[in-house]
Coordinates of C-alpha atoms and ligand atoms in Angstrom, one line a residue:
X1 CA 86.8 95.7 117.3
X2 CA 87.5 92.3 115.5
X3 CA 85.1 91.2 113.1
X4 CA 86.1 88.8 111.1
X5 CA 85.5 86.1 114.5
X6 CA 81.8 86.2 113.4
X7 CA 80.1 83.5 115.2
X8 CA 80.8 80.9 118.0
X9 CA 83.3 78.3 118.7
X10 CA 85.7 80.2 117.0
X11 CA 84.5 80.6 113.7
X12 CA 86.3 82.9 111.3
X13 CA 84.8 84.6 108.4
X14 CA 85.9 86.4 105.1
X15 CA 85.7 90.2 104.3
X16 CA 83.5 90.6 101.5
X17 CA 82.3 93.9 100.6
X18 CA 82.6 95.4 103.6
X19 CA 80.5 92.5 106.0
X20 CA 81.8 89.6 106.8
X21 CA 80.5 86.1 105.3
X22 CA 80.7 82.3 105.5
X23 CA 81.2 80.4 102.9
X24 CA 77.9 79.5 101.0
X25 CA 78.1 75.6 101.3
X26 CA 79.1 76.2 105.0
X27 CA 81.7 74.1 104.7
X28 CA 85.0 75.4 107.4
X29 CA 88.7 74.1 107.7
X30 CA 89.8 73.9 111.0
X31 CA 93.3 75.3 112.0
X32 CA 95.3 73.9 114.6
X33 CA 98.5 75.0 116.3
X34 CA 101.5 73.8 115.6
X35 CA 102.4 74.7 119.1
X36 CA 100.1 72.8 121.1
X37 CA 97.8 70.7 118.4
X38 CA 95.2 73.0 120.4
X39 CA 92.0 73.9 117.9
X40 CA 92.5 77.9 117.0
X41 CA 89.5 78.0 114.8
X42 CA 88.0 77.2 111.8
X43 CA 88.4 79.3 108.3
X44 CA 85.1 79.0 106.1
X45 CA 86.1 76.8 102.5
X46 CA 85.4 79.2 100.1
X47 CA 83.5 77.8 96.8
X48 CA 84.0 78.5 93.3
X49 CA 80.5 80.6 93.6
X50 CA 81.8 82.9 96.3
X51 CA 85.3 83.2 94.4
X52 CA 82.9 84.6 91.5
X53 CA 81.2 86.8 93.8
X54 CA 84.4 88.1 95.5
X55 CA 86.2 89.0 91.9
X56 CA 82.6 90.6 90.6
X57 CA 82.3 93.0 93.8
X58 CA 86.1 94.1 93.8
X59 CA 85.7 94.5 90.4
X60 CA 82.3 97.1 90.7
X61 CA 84.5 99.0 93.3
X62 CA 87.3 99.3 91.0
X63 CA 86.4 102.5 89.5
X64 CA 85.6 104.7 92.6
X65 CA 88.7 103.1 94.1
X66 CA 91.1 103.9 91.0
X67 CA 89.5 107.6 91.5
X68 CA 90.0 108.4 95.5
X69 CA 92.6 111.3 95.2
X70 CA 95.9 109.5 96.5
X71 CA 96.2 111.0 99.5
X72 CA 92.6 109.8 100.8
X73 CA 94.3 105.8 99.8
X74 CA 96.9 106.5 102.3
X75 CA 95.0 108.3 105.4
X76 CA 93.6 104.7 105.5
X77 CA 97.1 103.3 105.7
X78 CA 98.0 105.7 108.2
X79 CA 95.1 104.8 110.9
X80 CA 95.6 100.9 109.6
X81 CA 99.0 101.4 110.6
X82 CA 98.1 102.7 114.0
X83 CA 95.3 100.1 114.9
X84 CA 98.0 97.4 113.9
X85 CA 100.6 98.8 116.4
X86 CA 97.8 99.6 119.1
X87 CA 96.6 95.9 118.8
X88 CA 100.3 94.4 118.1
X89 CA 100.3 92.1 121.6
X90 CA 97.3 90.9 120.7
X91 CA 97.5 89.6 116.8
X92 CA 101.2 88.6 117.7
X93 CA 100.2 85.9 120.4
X94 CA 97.3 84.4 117.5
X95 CA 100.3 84.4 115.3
X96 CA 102.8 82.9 117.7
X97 CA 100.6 79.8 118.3
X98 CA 99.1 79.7 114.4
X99 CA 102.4 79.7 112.8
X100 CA 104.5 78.9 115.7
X101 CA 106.5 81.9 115.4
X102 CA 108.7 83.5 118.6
X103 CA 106.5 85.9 120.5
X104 CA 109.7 88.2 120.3
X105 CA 109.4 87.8 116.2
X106 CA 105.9 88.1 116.0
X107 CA 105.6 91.7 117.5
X108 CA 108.4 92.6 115.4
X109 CA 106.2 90.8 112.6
X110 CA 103.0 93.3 112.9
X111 CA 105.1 96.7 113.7
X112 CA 107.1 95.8 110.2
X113 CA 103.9 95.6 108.9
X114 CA 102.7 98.8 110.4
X115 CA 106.2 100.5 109.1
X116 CA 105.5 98.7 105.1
X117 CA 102.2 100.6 105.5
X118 CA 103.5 104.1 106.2
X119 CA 106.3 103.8 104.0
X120 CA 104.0 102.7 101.3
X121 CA 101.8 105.4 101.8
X122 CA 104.4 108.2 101.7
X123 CA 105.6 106.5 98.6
X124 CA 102.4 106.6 97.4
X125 CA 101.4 110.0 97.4
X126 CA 105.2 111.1 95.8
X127 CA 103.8 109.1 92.8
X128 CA 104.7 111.5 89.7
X129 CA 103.7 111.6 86.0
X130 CA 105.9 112.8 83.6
X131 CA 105.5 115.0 80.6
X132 CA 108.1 113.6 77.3
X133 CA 108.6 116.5 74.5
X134 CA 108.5 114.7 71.1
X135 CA 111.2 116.8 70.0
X136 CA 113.7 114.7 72.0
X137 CA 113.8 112.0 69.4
X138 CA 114.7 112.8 66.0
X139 CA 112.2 114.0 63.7
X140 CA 110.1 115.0 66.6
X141 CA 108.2 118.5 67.4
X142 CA 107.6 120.7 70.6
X143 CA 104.2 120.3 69.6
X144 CA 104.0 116.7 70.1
X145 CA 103.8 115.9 74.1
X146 CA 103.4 113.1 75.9
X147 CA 101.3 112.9 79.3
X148 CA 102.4 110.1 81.2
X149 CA 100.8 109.2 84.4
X150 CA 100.4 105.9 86.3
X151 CA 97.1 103.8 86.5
X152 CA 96.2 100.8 88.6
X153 CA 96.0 97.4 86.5
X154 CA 92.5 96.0 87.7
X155 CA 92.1 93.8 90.8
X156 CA 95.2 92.2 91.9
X157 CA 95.0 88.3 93.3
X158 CA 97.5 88.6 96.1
X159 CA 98.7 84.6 97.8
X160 CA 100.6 84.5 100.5
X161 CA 102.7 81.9 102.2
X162 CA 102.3 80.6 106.1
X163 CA 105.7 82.4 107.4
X164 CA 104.8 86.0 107.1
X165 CA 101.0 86.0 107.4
X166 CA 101.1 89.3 108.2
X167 CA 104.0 91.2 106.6
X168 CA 104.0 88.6 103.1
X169 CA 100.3 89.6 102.8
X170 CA 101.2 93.3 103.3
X171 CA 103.6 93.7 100.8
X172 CA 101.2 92.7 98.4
X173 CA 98.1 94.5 99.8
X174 CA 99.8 97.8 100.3
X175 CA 101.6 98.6 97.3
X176 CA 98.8 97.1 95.1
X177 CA 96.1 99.5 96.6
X178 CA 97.8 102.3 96.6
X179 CA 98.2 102.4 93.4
X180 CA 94.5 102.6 93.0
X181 CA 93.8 98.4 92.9
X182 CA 91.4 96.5 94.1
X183 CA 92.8 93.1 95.9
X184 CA 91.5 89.9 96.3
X185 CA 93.3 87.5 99.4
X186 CA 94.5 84.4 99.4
X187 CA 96.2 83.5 102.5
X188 CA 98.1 80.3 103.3
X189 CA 95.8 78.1 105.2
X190 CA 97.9 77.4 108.0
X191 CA 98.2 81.3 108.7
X192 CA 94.4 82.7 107.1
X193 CA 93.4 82.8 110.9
X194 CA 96.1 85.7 111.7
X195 CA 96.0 87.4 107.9
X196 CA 91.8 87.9 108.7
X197 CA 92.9 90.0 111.6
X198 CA 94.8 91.9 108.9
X199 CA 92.0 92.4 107.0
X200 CA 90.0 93.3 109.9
X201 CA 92.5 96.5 110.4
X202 CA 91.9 97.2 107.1
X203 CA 88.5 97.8 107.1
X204 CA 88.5 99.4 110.6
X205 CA 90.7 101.6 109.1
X206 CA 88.2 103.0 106.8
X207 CA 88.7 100.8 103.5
X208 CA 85.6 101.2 101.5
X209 CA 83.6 98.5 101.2
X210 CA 84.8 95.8 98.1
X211 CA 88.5 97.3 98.0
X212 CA 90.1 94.3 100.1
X213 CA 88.0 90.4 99.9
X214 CA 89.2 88.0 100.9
X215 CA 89.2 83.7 100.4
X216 CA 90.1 81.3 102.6
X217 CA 90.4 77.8 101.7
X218 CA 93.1 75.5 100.5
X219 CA 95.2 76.1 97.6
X220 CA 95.0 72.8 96.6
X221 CA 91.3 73.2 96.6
X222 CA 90.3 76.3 95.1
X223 CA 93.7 77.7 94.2
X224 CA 93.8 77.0 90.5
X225 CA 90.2 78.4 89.7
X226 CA 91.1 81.2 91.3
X227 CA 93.9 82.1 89.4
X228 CA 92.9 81.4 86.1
X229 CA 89.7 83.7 87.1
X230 CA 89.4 85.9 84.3
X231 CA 88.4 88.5 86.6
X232 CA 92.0 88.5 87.6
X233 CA 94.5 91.1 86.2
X234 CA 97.9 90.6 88.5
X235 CA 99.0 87.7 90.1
X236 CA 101.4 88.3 92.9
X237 CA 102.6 85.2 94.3
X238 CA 105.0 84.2 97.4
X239 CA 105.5 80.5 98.7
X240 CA 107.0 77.5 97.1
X241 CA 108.8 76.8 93.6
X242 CA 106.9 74.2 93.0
X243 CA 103.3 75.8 93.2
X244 CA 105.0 79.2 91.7
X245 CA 105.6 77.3 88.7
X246 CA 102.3 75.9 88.5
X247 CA 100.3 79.1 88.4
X248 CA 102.7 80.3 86.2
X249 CA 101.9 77.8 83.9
X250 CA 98.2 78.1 84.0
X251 CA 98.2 82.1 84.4
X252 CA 98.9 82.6 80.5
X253 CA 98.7 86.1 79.5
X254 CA 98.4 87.2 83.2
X255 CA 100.9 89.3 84.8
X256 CA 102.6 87.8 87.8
X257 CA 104.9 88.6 90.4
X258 CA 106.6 85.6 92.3
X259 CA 108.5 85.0 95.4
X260 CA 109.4 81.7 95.4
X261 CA 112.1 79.6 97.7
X262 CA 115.6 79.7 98.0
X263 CA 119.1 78.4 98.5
X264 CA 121.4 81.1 99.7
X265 CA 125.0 80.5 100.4
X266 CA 127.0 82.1 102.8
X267 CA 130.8 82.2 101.2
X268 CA 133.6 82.7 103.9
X269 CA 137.1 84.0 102.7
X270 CA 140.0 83.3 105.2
X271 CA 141.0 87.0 105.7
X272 CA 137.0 87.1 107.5
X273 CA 136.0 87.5 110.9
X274 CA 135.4 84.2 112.1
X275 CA 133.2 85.3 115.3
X276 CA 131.2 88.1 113.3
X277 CA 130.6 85.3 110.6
X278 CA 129.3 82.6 112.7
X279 CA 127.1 85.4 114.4
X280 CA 125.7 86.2 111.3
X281 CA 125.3 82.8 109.9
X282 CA 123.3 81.2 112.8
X283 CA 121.0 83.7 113.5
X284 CA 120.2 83.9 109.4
X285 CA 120.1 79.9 109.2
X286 CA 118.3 79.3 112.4
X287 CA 115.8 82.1 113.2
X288 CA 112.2 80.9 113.3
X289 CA 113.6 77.0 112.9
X290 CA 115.0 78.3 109.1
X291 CA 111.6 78.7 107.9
X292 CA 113.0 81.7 106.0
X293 CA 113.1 82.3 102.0
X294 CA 116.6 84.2 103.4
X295 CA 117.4 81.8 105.8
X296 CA 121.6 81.0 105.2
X297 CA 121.1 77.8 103.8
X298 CA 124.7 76.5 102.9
X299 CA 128.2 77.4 103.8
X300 CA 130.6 76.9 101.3
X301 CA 134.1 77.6 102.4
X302 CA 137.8 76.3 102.3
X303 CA 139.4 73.2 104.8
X304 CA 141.5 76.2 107.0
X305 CA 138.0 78.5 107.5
X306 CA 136.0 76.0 107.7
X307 CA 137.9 74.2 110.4
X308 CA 137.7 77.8 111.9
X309 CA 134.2 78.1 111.9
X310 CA 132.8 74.2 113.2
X311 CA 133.9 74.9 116.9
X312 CA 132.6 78.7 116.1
X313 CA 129.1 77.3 115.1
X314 CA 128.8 74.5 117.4
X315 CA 129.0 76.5 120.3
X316 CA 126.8 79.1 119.1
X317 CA 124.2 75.9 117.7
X318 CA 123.8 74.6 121.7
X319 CA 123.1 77.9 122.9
X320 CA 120.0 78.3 120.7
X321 CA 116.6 78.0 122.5
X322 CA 115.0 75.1 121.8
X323 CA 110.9 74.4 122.0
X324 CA 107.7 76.8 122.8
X325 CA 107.4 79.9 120.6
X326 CA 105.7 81.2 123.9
X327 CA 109.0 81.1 125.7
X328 CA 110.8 82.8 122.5
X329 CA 112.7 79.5 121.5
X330 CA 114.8 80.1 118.6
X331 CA 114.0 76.6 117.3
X332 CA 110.3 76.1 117.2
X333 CA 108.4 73.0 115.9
X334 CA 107.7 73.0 112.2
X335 CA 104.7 74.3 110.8
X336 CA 103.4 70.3 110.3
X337 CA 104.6 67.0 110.2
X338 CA 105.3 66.7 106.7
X339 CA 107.8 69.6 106.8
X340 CA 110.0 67.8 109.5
X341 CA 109.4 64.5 107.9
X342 CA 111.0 66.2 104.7
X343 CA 114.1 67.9 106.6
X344 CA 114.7 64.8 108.6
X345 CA 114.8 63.2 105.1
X346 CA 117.4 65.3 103.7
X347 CA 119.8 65.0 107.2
X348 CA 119.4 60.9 106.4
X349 CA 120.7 61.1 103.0
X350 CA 123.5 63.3 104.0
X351 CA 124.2 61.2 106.7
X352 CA 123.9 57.9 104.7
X353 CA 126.1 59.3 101.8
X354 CA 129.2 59.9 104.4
X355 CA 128.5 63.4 106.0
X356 CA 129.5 64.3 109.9
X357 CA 126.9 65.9 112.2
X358 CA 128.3 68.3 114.2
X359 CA 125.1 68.9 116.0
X360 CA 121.2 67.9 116.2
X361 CA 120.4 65.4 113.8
X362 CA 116.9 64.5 115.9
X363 CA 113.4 64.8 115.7
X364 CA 111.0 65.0 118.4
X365 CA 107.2 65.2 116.3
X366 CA 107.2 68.8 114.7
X367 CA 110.5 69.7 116.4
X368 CA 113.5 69.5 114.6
X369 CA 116.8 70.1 116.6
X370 CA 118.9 72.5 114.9
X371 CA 121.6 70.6 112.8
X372 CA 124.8 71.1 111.5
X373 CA 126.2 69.4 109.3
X374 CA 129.7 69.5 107.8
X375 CA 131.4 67.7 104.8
X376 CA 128.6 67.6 102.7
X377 CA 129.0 67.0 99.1
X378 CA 127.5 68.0 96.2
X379 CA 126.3 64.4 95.6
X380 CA 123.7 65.2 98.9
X381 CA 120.2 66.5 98.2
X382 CA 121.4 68.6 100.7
X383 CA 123.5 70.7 98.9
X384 CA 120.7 71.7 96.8
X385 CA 117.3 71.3 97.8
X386 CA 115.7 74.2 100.2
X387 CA 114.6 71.8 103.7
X388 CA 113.0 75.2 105.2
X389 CA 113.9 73.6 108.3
X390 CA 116.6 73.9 111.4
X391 CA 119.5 72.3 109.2
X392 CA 122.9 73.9 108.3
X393 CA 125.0 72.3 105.8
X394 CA 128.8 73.4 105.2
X395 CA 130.4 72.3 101.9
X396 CA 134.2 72.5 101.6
X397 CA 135.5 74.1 98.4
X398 CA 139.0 73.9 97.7
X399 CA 138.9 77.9 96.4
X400 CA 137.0 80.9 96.0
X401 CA 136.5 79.7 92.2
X402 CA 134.6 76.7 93.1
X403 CA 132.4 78.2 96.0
X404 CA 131.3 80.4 93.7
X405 CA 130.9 77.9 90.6
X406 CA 128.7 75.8 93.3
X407 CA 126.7 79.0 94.7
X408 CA 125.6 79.1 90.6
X409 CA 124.8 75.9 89.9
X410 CA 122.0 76.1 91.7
X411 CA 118.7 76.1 90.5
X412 CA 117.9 78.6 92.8
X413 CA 119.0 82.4 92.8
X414 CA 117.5 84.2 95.5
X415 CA 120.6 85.9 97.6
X416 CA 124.1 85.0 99.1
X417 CA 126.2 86.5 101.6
X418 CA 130.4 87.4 101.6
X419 CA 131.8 87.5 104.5
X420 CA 135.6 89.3 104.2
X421 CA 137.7 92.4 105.0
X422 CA 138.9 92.4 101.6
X423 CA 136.5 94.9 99.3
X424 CA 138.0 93.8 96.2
X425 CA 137.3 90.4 96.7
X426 CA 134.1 91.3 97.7
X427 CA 132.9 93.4 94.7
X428 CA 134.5 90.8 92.4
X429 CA 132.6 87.4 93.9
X430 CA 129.4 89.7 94.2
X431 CA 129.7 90.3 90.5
X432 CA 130.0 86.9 89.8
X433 CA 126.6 85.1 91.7
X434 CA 123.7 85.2 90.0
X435 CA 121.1 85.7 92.5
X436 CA 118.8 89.3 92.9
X437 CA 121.2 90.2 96.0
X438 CA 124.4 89.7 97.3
X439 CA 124.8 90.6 100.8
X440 CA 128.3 92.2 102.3
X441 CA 129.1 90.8 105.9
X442 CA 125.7 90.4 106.8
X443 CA 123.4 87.4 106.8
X444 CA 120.9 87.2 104.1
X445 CA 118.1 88.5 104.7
X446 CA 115.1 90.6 103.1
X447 CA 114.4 93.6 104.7
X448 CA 114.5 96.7 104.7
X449 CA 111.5 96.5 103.1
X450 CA 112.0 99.2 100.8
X451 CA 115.1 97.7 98.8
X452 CA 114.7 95.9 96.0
X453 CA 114.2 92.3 97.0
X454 CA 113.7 89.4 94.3
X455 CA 114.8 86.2 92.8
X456 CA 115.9 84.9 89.7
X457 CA 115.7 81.8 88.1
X458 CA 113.8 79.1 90.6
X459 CA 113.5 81.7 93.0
X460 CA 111.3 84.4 91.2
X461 CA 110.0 86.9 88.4
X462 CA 109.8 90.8 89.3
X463 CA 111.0 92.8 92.2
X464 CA 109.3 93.3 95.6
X465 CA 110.3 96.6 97.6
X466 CA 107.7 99.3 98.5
X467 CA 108.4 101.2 95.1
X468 CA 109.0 98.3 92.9
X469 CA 106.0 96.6 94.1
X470 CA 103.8 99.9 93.2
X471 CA 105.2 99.9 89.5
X472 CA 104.9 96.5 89.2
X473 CA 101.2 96.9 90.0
X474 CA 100.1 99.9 87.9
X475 CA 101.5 101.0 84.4
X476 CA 102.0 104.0 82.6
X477 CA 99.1 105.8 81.0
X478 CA 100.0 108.1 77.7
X479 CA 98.2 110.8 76.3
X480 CA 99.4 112.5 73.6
X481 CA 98.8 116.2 72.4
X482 CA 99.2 116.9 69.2
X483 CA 99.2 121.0 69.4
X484 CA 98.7 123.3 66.5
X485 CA 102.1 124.9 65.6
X486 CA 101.3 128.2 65.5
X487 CA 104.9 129.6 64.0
X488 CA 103.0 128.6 60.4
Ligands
LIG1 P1 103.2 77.0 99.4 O1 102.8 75.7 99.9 O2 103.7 77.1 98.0 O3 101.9 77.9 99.6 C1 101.9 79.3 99.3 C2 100.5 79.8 99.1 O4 100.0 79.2 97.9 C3 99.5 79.4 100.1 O5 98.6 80.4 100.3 C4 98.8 78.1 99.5 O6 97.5 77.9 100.0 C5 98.8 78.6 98.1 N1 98.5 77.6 97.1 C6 98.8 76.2 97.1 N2 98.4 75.6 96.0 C7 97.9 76.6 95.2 C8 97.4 76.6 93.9 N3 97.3 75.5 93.1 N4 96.9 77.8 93.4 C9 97.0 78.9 94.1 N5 97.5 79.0 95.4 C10 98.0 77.8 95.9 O7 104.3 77.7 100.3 P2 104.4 77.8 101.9 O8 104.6 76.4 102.4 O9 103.2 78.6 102.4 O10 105.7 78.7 102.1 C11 107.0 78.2 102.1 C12 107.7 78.4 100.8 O11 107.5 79.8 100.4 C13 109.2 78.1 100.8 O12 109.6 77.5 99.6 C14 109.8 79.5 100.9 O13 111.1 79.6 100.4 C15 108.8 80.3 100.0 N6 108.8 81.7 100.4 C16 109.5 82.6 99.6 C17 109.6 83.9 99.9 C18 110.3 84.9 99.0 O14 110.2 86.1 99.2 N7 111.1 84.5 98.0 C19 109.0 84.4 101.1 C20 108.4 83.5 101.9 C21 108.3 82.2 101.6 P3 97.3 76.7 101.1 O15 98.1 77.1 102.3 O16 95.9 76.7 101.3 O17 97.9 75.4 100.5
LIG2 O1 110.5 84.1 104.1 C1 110.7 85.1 103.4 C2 110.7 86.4 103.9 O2 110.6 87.4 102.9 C3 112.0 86.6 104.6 O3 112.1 87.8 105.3 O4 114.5 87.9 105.7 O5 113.0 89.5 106.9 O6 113.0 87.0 107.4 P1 113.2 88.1 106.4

């Protein structure tokens, strides 16, 4: 039923109005697993030509897109939702060894994804327009009345990042089309392999030809002439600061959504639950090596807790599984060498400025073992920078005023978790961190997919979650009658 493997020795193609296609200098990147170094298969290196051709077709199948009754957008979302879960083994084991992601997290990947869908398309069809009165504001009449309804922007450039291949390319996809878009697809390289099976359900589905295209190629490549297109209406972004801040420089008068990286803290008042904490905090700092936006990426707490917690951690830190994604380790190897190369860096300068590992501190190639670190300052790159890697810093704070002065000073502001019995204290540090979420005795984390999830400052613009995401991705339509007042 796959398509998009359209010719031998593993060569991938792109959707492109409804066929599948090379690129037209026939030039392919190949994709290796991180798991093995194996060869998975090569992606064809879309030109600037076919990036023309892509926007120009999604943009002729805008209209007859934009007009398909609602309900008719999510039938397809339905039976895309029922080929995902039907073929969910199969696409999790390419994304296990493409992105070296636990087998365990990787069905759990495609049946969220199948879920976003549904939801979206229920969502979608409870879309409603609104009719305003003019006589609601002063000087206003009855016979004044607004028609609002809601209208798709144009075709929407959706990039996603290699850690959710799957589920970070949905949550752009879904909401954007059922609001009557058409979408163009840029997936991370290191991922592309398992987002064309994505688009492959799609189209099974029943996806008319030119809704979905996608490109493949590298960001660094072809990313910036794609999204200064001017074929391109909405922008919707999720991966690094660094490159969010790019595109939003060069994207201008382009709307944009970004998801960018993150920093979160996990603050831990005395009166907590030590055990239920140091649950909480390893599996949100360690799952899938910490490659997480939401992974728990500091503690800050006082001396007494956090003398509490090391022996709590540590024990919990040398029973995580360690090694092959196939076997459902925890801690898997990183998705390349530079990415371990770059946490290893940030455990030496901790190390080298006075810090005390607790546990890990090691590399073995790609694999990181999972590191805790305590008694880091706030003169470590540690205590700032995101290492999207295994690595656990704790930062003592001599009170609740400074763990949360040191939760803000950073440039990040993505989420942060509390952990205490005390809801006063709760409700009163949660007012105080600017980040989009504060999390209550829980880890941070993202789902479920229809809350409101975003960042502010470093960390993003606009607000993901299935119902955000569609009104971030159409606007409101006015028309205004202007009736005869027949009292006269
Ligand atoms: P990345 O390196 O920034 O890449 C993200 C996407 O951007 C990829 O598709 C990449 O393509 C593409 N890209 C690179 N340069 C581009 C350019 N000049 N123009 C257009 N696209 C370009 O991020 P990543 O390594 O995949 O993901 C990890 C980062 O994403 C972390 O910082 C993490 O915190 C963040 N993230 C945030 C969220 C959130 O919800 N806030 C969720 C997931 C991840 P190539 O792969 O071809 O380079
Ligand atoms: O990496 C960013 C994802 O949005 C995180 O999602 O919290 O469900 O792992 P998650």
């Amino acid at each position: 039923m796959f398509q998009n493997l359209c010719g031998k020795d593993k060569t991938y193609c792109n959707l492109y109005d409804g066929g599948w296609v090379s690129a037209s200098s026939n030039a392919y990147t190949d994709i290796f697993s991180p798991v093995d170094g194996s060869l998975m298969g090569k992606v064809p290196a879309m030109t600037r030509d076919d990036v023309d051709r892509a926007v120009r077709n999604a943009k002729e199948n805008l209209p007859i897109w934009a007009e398909t009754p609602i309900h008719e957008r999510a039938r397809v979302f339905y039976q895309a939702a029922e080929l995902l879960e039907a073929h969910a083994t199969e696409i999790a084991q390419i994304l296990t060894m493409e992105i070296a992601k636990d087998e365990k997290s990787s069905v759990y990947e495609v049946k969220r994804t199948a879920d976003f869908l549904r939801y979206t398309a229920d969502v979608g069809k409870s879309i409603a327009g609104e009719a305003i009165s003019g006589d609601n504001f002063p000087g206003g009449s009855k016979h004044k009345i607004s028609y609002v309804n809601r209208v798709p922007l144009g075709t929407v450039l959706a990039i996603s990042p290699f850690n959710y291949p799957i589920n970070l390319s949905i949550s752009k996809l879904a909401p954007a089309l059922i609001g009557g878009n058409t979408v163009l697809l840029k997936p991370a390289t290191q991922g592309a392999i398992s987002a064309l099976y994505l688009a492959s359900i799609m189209q099974e589905a029943g996806l008319p030809r030119g809704v979905l295209n996608t490109i493949t190629g590298r960001g660094s490549e072809i990313g910036d002439y794609i999204v200064t297109h001017p074929g391109i209406d909405f922008i919707n972004f999720t991966g690094s600061t660094e490159v969010g801040r790019h595109i939003a420089k060069l994207a201008a008068m382009v709307p944009l959504m970004l998801e960018l990286g993150g920093k979160d803290a996990a603050i831990v008042l005395p009166d907590a639950d030590m055990d239920f904490a140091a649950d909480n905090i390893i599996s949100g700092a360690y799952a899938y090596a910490g490659q997480r936006c939401t992974a728990v990426k500091r503690i800050l707490a006082q001396d007494d807790v956090a003398d509490q917690l090391v022996p709590r951690l540590l024990a919990r830190v040398t029973n995580l599984k360690v090694g092959d994604p196939r076997d459902n380790a925890v801690i898997v190897p990183l998705i390349n060498t530079h990415a371990a190369d770059f946490v290893m860096s940030l455990i030496d300068d901790a190390i080298a400025k006075g810090a005390k590992v607790i546990a890990g501190g090691k590399r073995n190639g790609n694999l990181v073992e999972p590191t805790l670190i305590d008694h880091v300052t706030t003169e470590m790159r540690l205590a700032w920078e995101e290492p999207f890697g295994p690595v656990l810093p704790i930062l003592r704070v001599k009170d609740t005023q400074e763990a949360i002065d040191i939760a803000n000073q950073s440039e990040y502001g993505l989420q942060s978790s509390v952990f205490t019995n005390n809801l006063h204290d709760a409700f009163f540090i949660a007012n105080q961190l600017e980040v989009g979420t504060v999390q209550i005795n829980n880890k941070t984390e993202r789902g479920p997919d229809h809350f409101p999830f975003l960042g502010i400052k470093a960390s993003g613009m606009g607000t993901q979650g299935v119902k955000y995401a569609i009104e971030a991705m159409t606007r409101p339509k006015a028309v205004v009658f202007n009736l005869d007042d027949h009292t006269h």
